[in-house]
Short mmCIF file of C-alpha atoms in Angstrom, two decimals:
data_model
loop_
_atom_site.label_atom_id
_atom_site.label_comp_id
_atom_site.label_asym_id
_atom_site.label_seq_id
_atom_site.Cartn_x
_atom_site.Cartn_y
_atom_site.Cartn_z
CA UNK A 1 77.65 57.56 214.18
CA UNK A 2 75.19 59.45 211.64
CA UNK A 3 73.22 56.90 210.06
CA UNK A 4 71.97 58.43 206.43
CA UNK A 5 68.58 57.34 205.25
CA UNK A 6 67.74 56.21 201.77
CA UNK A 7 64.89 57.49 200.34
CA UNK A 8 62.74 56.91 196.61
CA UNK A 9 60.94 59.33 194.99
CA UNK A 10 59.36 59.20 191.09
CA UNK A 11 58.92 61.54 188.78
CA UNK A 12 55.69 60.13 186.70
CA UNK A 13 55.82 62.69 183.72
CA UNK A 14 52.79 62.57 181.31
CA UNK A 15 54.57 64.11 178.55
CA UNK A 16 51.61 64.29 176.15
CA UNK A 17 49.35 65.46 178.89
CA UNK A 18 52.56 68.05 179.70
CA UNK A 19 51.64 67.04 183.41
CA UNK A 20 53.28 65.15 186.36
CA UNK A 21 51.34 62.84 189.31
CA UNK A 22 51.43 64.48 192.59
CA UNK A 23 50.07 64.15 195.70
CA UNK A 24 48.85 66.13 198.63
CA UNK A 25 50.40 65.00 201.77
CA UNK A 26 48.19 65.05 205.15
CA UNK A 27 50.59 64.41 207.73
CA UNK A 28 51.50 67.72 209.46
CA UNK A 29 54.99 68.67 208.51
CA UNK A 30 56.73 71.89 209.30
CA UNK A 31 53.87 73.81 210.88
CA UNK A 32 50.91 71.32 210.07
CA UNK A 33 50.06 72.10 206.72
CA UNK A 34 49.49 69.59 203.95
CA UNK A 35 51.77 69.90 201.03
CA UNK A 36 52.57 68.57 197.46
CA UNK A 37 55.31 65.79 196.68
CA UNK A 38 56.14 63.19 194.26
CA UNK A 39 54.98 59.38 195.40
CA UNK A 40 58.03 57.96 197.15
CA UNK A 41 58.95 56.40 200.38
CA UNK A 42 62.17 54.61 202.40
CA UNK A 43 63.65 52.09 201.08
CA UNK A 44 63.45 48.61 202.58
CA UNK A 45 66.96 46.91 203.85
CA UNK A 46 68.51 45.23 201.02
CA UNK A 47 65.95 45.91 198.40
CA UNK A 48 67.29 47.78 195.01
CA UNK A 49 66.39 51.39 194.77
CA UNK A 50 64.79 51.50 191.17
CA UNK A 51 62.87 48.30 192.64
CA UNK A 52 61.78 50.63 196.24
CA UNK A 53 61.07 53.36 193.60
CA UNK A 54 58.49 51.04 191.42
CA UNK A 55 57.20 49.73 194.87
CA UNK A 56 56.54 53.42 196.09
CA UNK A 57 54.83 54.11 193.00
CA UNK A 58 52.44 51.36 193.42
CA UNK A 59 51.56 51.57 196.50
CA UNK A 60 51.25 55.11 196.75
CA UNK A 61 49.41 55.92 193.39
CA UNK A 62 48.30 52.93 191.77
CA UNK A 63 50.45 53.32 188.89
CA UNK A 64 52.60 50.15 187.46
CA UNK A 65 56.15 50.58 186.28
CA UNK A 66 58.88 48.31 185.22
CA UNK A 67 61.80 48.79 187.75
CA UNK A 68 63.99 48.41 184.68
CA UNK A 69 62.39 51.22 182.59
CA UNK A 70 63.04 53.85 185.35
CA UNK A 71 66.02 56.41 184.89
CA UNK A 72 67.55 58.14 187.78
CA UNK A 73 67.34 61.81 187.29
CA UNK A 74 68.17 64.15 190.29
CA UNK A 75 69.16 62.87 194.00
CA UNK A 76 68.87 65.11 197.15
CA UNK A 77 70.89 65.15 200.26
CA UNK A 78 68.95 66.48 202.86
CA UNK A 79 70.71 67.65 205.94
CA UNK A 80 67.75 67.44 208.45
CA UNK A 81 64.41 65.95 208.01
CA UNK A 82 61.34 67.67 208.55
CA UNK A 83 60.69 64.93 210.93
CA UNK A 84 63.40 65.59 213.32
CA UNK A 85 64.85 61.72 212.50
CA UNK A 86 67.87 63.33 210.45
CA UNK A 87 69.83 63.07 207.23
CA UNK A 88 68.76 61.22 204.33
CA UNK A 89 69.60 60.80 200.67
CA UNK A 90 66.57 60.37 197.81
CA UNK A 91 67.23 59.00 194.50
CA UNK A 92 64.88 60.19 192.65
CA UNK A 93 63.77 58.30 189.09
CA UNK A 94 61.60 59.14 186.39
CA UNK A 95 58.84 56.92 184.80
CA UNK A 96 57.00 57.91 181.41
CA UNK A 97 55.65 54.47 180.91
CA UNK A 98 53.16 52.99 183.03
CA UNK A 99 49.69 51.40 183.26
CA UNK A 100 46.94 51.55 185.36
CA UNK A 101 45.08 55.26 186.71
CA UNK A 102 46.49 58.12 189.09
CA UNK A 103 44.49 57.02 192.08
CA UNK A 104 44.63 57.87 196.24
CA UNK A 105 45.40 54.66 197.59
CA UNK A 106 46.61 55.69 200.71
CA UNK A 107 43.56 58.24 201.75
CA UNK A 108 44.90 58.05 205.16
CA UNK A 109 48.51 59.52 204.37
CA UNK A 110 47.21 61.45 201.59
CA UNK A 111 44.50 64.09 201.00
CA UNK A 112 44.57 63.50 197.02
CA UNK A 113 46.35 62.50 193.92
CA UNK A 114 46.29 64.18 190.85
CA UNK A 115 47.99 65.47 187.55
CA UNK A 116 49.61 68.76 187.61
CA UNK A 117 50.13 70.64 185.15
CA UNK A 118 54.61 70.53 184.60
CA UNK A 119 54.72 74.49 184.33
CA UNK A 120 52.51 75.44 186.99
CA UNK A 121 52.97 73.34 190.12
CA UNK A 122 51.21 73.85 192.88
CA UNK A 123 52.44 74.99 196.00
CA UNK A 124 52.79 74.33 198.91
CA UNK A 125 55.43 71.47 198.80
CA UNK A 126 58.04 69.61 200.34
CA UNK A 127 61.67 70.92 199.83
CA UNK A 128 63.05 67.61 198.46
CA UNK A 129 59.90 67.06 195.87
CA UNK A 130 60.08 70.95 194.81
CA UNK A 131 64.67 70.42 194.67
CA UNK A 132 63.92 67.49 192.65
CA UNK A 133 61.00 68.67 190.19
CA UNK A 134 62.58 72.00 189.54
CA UNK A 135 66.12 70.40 188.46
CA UNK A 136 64.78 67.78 186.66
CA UNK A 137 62.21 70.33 184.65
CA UNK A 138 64.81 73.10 184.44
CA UNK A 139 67.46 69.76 183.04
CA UNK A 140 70.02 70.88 185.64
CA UNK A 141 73.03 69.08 186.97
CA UNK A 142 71.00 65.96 189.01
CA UNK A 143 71.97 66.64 192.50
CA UNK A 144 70.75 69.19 194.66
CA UNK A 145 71.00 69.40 198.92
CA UNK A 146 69.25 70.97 201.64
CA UNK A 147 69.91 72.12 205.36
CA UNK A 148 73.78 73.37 204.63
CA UNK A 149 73.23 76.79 204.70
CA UNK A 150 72.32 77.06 201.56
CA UNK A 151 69.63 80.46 202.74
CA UNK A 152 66.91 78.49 201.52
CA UNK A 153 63.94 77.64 204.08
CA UNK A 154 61.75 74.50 202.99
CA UNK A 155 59.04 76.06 205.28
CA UNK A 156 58.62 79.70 202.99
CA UNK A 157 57.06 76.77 200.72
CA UNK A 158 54.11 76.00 203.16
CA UNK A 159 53.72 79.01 204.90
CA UNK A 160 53.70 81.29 202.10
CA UNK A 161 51.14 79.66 201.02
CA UNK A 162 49.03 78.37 203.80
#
């Protein structure tokens, strides 16, 4: 039996600013190259997604969100991991309220955190970050999936510009 993993992601969109909190992830991926995402994480057993999705946010970036003032906006089912450990679903949210300051809390997962401009990205990044920025920016449909032969190769996004 498959067992699908749940992940969070958050979409912290400066609207003013025009520019959304990302972070540049150490850990080698597909061929070892850092690469951009959106703060997010597994979610613990039992715990309520928009709760795991505050959480994530936290610990990840330093920034402080109501649970209750998140709104899901996009979820991606990804097929295969670039871990190897298989499926897994994210719910991604959106925040546009917060307090506290964009900070690297987690210098050992991550190589930075900073503001990005919304219409200029920076590249590399991880499939499900890049799925789930580009719908929500572009105001698609919410759902997007990866790994079912949809022609589209999460690695063209590191190595094209490694």
């Amino acid at each position: 039996m498959e067992i699908l993993r749940q992940a969070v992601s958050v979409i912290a969109h400066d609207r003013e600013r025009a520019a959304i909190a990302l972070l540049r992830y150490a850990s080698p991926g597909w061929d070892g190259t850092p690469a951009w995402t959106i703060p997010g994480g597994k979610v613990e057993p039992g715990e309520q997604l928009d709760v795991a999705a505050a959480r994530e946010l936290r610990e990840e970036t330093g920034l402080l969100t109501d649970p209750e003032r998140l709104r899901l906006v996009h979820t991606v089912q990804v097929r295969e991991g670039w871990d190897g450990k298989g499926a897994f679903l994210v719910s991604v949210f959106l925040a546009t309220t917060w307090s506290g300051r964009l900070t690297n809390v987690e210098p050992e997962k991550h190589l930075e955190a900073r503001w990005a401009p919304a219409t200029g990205l920076p590249l590399p990044m991880f499939a499900s970050a890049h799925a789930a920025l580009s719908g929500y920016l572009a105001g698609g449909r919410g759902f997007s999936t990866h790994g079912w032969g949809d022609g589209f190769d999460p690695r063209s996004l590191v190595e094209a510009h490694s």
